Coordinates of C-alpha atoms and ligand atoms in Angstrom, one line a residue:
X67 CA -16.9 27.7 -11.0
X68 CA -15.1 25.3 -8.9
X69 CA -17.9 23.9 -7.6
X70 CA -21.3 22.5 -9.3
X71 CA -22.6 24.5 -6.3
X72 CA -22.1 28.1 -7.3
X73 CA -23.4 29.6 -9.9
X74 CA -24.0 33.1 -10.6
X75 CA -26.9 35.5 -10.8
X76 CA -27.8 37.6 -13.6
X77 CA -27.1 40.5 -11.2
X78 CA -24.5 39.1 -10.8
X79 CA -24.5 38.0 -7.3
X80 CA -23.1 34.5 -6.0
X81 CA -25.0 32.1 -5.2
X82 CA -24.6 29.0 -3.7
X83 CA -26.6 25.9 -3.3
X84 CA -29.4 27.5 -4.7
X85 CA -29.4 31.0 -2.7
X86 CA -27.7 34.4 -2.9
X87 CA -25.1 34.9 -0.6
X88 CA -25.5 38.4 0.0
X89 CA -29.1 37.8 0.7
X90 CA -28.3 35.0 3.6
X91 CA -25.5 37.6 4.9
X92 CA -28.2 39.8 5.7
X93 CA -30.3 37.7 7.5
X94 CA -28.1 35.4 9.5
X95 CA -25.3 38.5 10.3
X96 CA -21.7 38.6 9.3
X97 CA -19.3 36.4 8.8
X98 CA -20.6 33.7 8.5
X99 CA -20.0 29.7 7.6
X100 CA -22.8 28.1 4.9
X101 CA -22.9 24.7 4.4
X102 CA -24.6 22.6 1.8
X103 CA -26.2 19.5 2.9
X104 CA -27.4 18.2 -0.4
X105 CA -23.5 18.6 -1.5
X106 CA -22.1 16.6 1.7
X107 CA -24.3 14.1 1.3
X108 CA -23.8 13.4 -2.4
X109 CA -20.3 12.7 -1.2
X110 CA -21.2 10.8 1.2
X111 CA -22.7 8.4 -1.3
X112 CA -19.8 8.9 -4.0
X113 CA -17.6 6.7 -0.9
X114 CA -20.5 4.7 0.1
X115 CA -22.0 3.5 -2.9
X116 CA -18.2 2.9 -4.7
X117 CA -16.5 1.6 -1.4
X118 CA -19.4 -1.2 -1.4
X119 CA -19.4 -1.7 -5.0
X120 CA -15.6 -2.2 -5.7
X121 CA -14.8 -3.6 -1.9
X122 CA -17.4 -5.7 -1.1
X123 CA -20.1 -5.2 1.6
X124 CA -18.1 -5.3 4.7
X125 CA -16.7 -2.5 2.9
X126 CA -16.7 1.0 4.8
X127 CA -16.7 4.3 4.6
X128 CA -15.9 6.6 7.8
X129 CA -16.1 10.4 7.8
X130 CA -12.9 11.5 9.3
X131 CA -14.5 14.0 11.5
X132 CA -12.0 16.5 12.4
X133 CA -12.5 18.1 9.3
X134 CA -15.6 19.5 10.3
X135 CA -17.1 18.7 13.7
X136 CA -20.5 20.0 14.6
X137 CA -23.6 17.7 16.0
X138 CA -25.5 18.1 12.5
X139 CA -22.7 16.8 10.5
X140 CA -22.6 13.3 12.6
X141 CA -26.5 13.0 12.0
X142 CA -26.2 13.4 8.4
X143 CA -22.7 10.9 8.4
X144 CA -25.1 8.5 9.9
X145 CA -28.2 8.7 7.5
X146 CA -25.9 8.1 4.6
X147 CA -24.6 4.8 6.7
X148 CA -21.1 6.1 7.0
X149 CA -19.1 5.3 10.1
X150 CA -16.8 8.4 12.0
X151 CA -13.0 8.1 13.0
X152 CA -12.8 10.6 16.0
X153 CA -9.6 12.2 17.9
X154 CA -10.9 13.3 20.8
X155 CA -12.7 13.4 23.9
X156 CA -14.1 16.2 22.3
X157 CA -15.3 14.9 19.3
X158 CA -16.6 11.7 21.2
X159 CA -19.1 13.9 22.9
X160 CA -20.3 15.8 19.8
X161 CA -20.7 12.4 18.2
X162 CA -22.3 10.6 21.2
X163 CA -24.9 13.4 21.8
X164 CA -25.5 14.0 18.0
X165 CA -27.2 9.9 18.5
X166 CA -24.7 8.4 16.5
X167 CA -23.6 4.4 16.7
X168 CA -20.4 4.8 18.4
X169 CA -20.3 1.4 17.8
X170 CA -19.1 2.9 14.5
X171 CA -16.6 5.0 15.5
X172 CA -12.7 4.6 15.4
X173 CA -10.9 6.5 18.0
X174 CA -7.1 7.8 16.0
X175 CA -4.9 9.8 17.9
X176 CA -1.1 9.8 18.4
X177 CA -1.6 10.3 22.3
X178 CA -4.7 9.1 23.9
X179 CA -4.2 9.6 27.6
X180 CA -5.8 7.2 30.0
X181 CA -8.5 9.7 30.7
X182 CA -9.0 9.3 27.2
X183 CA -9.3 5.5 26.8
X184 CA -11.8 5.3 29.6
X185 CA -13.5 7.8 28.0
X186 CA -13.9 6.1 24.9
X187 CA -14.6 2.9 26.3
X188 CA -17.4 4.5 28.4
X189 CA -19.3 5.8 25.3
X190 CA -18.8 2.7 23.2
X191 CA -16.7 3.7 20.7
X192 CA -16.3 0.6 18.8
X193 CA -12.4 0.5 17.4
X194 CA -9.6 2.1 18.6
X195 CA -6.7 2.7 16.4
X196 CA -3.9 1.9 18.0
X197 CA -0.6 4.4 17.3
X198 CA 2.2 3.0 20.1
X199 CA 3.1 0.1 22.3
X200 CA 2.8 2.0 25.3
X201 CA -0.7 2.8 24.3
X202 CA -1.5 -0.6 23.2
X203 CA -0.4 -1.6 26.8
X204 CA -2.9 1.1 28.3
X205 CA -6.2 -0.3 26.4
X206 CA -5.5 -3.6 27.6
X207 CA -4.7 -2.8 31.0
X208 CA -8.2 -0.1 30.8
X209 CA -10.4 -2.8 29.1
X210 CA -8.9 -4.9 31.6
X211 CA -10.4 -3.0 34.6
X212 CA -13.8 -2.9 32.5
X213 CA -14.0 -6.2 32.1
X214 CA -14.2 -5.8 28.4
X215 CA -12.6 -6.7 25.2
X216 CA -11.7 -3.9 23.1
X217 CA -11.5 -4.0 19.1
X218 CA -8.5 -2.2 17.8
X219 CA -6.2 -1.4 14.6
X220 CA -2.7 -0.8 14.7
X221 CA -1.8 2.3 12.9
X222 CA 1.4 1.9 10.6
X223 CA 3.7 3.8 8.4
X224 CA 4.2 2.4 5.2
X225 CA 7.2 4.5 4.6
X226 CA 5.7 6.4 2.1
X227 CA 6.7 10.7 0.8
X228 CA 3.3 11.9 -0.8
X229 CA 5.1 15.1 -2.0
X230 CA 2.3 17.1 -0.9
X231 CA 2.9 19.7 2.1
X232 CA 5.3 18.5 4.9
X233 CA 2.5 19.2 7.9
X234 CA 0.1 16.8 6.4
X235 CA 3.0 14.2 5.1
X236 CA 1.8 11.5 7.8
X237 CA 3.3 8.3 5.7
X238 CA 7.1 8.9 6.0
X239 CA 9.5 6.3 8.0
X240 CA 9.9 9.2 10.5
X241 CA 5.9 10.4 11.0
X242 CA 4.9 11.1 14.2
X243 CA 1.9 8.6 13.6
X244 CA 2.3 5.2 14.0
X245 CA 4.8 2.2 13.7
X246 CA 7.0 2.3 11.1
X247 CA 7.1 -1.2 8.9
X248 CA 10.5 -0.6 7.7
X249 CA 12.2 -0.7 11.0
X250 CA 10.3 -3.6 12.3
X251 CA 8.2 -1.9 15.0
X252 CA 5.3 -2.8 13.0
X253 CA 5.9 -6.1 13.9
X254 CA 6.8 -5.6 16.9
X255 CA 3.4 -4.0 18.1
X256 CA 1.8 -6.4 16.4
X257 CA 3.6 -9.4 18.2
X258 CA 2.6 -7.2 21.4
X259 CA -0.8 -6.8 20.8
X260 CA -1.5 -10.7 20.0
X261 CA -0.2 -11.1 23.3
X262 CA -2.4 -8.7 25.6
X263 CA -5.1 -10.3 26.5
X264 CA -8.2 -7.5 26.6
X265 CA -7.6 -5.9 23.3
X266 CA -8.8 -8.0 20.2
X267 CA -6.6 -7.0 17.2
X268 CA -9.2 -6.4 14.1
X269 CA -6.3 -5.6 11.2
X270 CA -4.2 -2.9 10.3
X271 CA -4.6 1.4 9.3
X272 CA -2.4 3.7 7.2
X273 CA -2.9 6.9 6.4
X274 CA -0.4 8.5 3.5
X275 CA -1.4 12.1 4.0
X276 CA -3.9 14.8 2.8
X277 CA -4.8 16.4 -1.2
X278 CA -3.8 13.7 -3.0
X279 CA -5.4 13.9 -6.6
X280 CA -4.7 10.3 -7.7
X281 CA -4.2 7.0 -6.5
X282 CA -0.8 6.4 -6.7
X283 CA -0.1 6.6 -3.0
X284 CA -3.2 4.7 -2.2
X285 CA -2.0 1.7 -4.1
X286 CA 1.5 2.1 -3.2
X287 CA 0.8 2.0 0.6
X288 CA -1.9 -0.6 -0.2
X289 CA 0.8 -2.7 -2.1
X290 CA 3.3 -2.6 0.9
X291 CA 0.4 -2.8 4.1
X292 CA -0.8 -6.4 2.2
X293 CA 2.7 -7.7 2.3
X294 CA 2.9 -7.0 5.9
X295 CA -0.4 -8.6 6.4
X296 CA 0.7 -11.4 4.7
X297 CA 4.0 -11.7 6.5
X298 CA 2.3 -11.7 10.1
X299 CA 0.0 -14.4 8.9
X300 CA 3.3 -16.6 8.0
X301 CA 5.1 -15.9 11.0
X302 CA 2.6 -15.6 13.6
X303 CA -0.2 -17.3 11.9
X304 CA -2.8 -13.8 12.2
X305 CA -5.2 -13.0 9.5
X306 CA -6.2 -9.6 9.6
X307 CA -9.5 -8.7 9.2
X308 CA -9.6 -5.0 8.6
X309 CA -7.5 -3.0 6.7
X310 CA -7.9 1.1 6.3
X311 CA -6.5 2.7 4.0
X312 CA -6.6 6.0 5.7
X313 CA -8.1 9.3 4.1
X314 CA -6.9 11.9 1.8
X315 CA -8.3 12.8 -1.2
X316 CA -7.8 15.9 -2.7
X317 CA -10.9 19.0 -3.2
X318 CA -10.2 22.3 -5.7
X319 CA -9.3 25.4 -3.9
X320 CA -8.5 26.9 -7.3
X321 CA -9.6 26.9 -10.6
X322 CA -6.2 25.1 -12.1
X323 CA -6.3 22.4 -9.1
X324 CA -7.4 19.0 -11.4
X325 CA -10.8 17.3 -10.8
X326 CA -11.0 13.7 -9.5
X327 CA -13.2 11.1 -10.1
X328 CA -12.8 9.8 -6.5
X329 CA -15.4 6.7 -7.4
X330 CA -12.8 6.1 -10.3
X331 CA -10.1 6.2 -8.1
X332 CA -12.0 3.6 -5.4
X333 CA -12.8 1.3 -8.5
X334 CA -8.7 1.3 -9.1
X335 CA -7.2 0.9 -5.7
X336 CA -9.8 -2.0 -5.5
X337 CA -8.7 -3.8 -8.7
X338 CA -5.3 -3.8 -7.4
X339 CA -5.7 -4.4 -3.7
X340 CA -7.9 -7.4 -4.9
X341 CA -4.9 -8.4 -7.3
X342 CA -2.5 -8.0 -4.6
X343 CA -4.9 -10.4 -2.4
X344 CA -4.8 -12.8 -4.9
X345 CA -1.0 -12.7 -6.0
X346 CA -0.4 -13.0 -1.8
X347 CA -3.2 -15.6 -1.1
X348 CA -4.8 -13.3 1.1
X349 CA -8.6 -13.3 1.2
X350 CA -10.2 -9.8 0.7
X351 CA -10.2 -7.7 4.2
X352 CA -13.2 -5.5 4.9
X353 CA -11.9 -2.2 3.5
X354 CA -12.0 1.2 5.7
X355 CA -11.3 4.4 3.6
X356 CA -11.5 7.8 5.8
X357 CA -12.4 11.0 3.5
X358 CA -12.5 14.0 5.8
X359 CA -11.8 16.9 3.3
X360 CA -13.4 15.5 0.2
X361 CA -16.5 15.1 2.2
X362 CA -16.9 18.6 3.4
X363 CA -14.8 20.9 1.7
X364 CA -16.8 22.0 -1.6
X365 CA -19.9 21.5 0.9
X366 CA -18.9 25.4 2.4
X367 CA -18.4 28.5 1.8
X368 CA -17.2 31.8 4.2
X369 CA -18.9 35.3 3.8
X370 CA -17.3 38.6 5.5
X371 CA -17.7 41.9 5.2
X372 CA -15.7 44.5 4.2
X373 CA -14.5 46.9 6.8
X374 CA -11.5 48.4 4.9
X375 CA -9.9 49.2 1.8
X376 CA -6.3 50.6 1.6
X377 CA -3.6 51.4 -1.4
X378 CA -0.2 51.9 -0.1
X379 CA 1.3 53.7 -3.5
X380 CA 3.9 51.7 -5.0
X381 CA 3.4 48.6 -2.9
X382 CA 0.1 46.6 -2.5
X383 CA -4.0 47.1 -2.1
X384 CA -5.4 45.2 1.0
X385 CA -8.8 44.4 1.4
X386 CA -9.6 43.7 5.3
X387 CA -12.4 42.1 6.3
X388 CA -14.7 40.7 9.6
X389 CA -12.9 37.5 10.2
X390 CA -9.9 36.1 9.4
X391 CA -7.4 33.9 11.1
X392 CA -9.8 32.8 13.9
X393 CA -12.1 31.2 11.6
X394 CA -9.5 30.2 8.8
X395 CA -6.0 29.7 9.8
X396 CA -5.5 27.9 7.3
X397 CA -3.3 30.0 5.0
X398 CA -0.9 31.6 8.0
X399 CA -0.5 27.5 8.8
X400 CA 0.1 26.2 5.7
X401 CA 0.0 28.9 2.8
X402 CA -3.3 27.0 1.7
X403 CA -4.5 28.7 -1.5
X404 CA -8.2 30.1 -1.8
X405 CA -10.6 30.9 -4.3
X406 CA -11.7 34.4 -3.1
X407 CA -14.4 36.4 -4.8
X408 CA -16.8 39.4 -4.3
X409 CA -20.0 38.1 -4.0
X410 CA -22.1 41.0 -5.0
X411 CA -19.7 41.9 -8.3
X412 CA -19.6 38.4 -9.9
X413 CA -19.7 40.0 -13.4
X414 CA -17.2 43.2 -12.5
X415 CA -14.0 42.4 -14.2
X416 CA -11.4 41.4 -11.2
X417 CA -8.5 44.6 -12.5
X418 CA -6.5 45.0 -9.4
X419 CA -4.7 42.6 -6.5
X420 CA -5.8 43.1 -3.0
X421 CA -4.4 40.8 -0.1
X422 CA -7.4 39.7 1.6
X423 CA -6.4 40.2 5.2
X424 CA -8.3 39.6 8.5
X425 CA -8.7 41.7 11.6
X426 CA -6.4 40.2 14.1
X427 CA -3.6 41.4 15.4
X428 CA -1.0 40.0 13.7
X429 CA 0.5 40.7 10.5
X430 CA 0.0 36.5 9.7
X431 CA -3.6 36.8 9.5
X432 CA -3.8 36.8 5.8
X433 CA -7.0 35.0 4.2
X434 CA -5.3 35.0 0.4
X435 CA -2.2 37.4 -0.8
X436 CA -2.8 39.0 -4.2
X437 CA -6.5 38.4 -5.1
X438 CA -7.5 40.1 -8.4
X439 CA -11.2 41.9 -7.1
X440 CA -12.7 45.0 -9.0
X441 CA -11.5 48.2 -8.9
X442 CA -14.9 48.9 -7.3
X443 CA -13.9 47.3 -3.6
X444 CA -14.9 49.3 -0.9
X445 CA -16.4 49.2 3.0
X446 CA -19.7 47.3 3.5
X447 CA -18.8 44.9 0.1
X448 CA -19.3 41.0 0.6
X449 CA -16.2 38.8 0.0
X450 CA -16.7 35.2 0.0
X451 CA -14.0 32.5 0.3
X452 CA -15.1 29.2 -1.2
X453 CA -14.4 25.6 -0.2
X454 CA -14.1 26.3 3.2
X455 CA -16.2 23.5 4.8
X456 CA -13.4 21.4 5.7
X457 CA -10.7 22.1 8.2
X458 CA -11.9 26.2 9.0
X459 CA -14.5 25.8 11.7
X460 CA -12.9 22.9 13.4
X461 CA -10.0 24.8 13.6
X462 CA -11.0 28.2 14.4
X463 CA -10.1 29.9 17.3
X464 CA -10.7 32.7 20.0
X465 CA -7.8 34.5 18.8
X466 CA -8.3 38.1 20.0
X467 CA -11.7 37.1 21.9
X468 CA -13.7 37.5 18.5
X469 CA -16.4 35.3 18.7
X470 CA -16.3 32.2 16.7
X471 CA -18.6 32.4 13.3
X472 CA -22.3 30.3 13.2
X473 CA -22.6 27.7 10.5
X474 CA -26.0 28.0 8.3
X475 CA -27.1 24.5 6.4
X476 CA -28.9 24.9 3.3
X477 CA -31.2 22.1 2.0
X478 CA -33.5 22.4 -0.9
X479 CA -33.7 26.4 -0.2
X480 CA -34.2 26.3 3.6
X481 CA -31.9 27.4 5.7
X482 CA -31.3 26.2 9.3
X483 CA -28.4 27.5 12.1
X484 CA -26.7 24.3 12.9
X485 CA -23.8 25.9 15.0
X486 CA -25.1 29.4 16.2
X487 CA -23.0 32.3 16.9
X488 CA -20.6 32.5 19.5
X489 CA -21.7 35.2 21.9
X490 CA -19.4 37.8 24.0
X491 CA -20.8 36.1 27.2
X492 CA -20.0 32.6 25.4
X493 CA -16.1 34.4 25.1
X494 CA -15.8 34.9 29.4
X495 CA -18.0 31.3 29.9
X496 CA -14.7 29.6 31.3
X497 CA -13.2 32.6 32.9
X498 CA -13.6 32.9 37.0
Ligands
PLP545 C1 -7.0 13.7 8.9 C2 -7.1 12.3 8.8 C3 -7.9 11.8 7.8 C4 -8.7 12.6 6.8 O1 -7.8 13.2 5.9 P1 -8.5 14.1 4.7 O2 -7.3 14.6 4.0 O3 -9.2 15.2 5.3 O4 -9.3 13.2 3.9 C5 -8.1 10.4 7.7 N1 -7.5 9.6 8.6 C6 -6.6 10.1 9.5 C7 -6.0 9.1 10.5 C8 -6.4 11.4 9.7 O5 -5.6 11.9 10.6

């Protein structure tokens, strides 16, 4: 299957990371997120171990968290030695009361408000990447009050079209993110932020986009970030330190989506970036990478129920099940394809096309749209959607006041709730 993960049964029942899935649907209640630690932290290592090898030891790996944010997840980033970019107040406080470093932590965002920023300072967040001169203006004048110097990276846009889907384009001349080099405002924050006196510029971040499956973009944007760096050293006589290249990597939703070699892929962008230093005169800066996706994604899986079955003669099958939209929004947002399967009929042959739909209100909440299942499909069957440990919990939702889905972590055939399930008193907690 897509995964090394999942395997089937001779029963013919899924199983992943060792276990049935029908069998952990049973015990820990439907739907449900499972998560595979083992797998999460193998890629962990696949960064870690490459990133070090091919960069250099100042070289580092941080989990861009927003893929999946849950207290567990920033333990395990910090056993494997990773650091975390956050983008929130939010995910400050799940990191901070998980234990981890936040001395290792770079704060992104394309809007920090001041309640932000003295936020961050006050936990220690180590870095702050810098998106705007107006913000670059409020750390100094917050670190000011602190009395404190604050490391930070100035988020640029090489100017660069990944081809890849227009909401997680982040690279072009005309993102949202950051300061474009093209136009000169990367220079111009730059210039600004040498001058201010309470932030202490570390280098420079990019970040091209999201499901990228080679390195092309890494090594263009890397190719075009070095120049600049070597620019604002001639001119204003700054060496940068730092330089991120920003996350992305691609994960298979689908059976025909390629596999990647991502500690192949580190090996390349480092022969060229350290070619590139050379050809500029540059030394080597200490590398930042931020996988979010690759680190999580093929780490989880969602299981649901079947509630309904319906043929509409002449027209379509749907197959509607206990979740949907709320805990993956992900196809409504952006069409995302899904490997969807029926986890107790591995070995039924898949004859007829259902939409997989939710149970919201809404005639968006579609999970996949024309899924061969068996014939067989009926109420009380287990679906399961697969590679959905990245981007689904962290952005689920209330939608409907359906109670957000618990996530189960699975090590070495124990399984532990890590995020519990939302109760119906957990739904009215804010309301007065
Ligand atoms: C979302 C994001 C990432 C992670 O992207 P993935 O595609 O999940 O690897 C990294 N850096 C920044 C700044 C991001 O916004």
């Amino acid at each position: 299957m897509i995964c090394n993960n999942l395997t089937v049964s001779p029963k013919g029942h899924l199983r992943f990371a060792g276990m049935d899935a029908a069998e952990l649907l049973c015990r820990f209640g439907s739907p449900l997120y499972l998560m595979d630690e083992q797998r999460i932290r193998q890629n962990c290592q696949t960064y870690y171990n490459a990133m070090k090898a091919a960069f250099g030891e100042a070289a580092l790996p941080l989990y861009a968290s927003k893929a999946a944010s849950f207290m567990e997840v920033y333990r395990i980033a910090e056993s494997e030695g990773m650091g975390i970019d956050v983008v929130s107040c939010g995910e400050i406080h799940t990191a901070k009361k998980a234990g981890f470093p936040m001395e290792n932590a770079y704060f992104h965002s394309n809007n920090k408000t001041d309640a932000d920023i003295a936020f961050a300072m006050e936990n220690g967040v180590g870095c702050f990447v810098a998106d705007h001169p107006e913000e670059v203006l409020a750390i100094d004048a917050i670190a000011a009050e602190k009395g404190i110097t604050q490391k930070i990276l100035l988020r640029l846009t090489p100017g660069i079209d990944t081809h890849t889907y227009e909401a997680v384009n982040t690279g072009k001349v005309d993102s949202k993110f950051g300061s474009a080099i093209e136009t000169g405002q990367a220079e111009e924050i730059t210039k600004l932020a040498l001058d201010c006196k309470n932030v202490r510029l570390a280098g420079f971040h990019c970040h091209v986009g999201s499901q990228v499956f080679d390195s092309d973009t890494f090594l263009r944007s890397a190719e075009i970030m070095l120049k600049f760096i070597a620019a604002i050293r001639e001119t204003y006589g700054f060496l940068a330190e730092e330089l991120d290249l920003g996350g992305g990597y691609g994960v298979r939703y689908l059976e025909s989506d390629p596999e990647i070699d991502i500690a192949a892929n580190i090996y390349e962008v480092a022969a060229f970036v350290k070619e590139q230093c050379k050809a500029l005169n540059l030394p080597l800066p200490a590398i930042r990478m931020e996988p979010g996706r690759s680190i999580v994604a093929d780490a989880g899986i969602t299981l649901y129920t079947v509630g309904a079955v319906k043929t509409i003669p002449g027209y379509k099958n749907y197959v509607s099940v206990d979740g949907g939209m709320g805990d993956n929004p992900r196809y409504a947002l952006y069409e995302s394809p899904y490997t969807v399967v029926a986890a107790e009929k591995m070995n039924e042959p898949c004859s007829v096309l259902y939409d997989v739909v939710g149970r919201c209100c809404e005639s968006g909440d579609v999970l996949q749209p024309a899924v061969s299942l068996p014939a067989s499909m009926k109420r009380g069957d287990i679906i399961a959607v697969l590679t959905t440990g990245a981007y689904n919990y962290s952005m689920a939702s209330n939608y409907n006041r359906i109670p957000r889905l618990p996530i189960v972590m699975i090590k070495d055939g124990d399984c532990r709730v890590v995020v519990r399930r939302e109760t119906l008193d957990d739904i009215i907690g804010c309301d007065l």
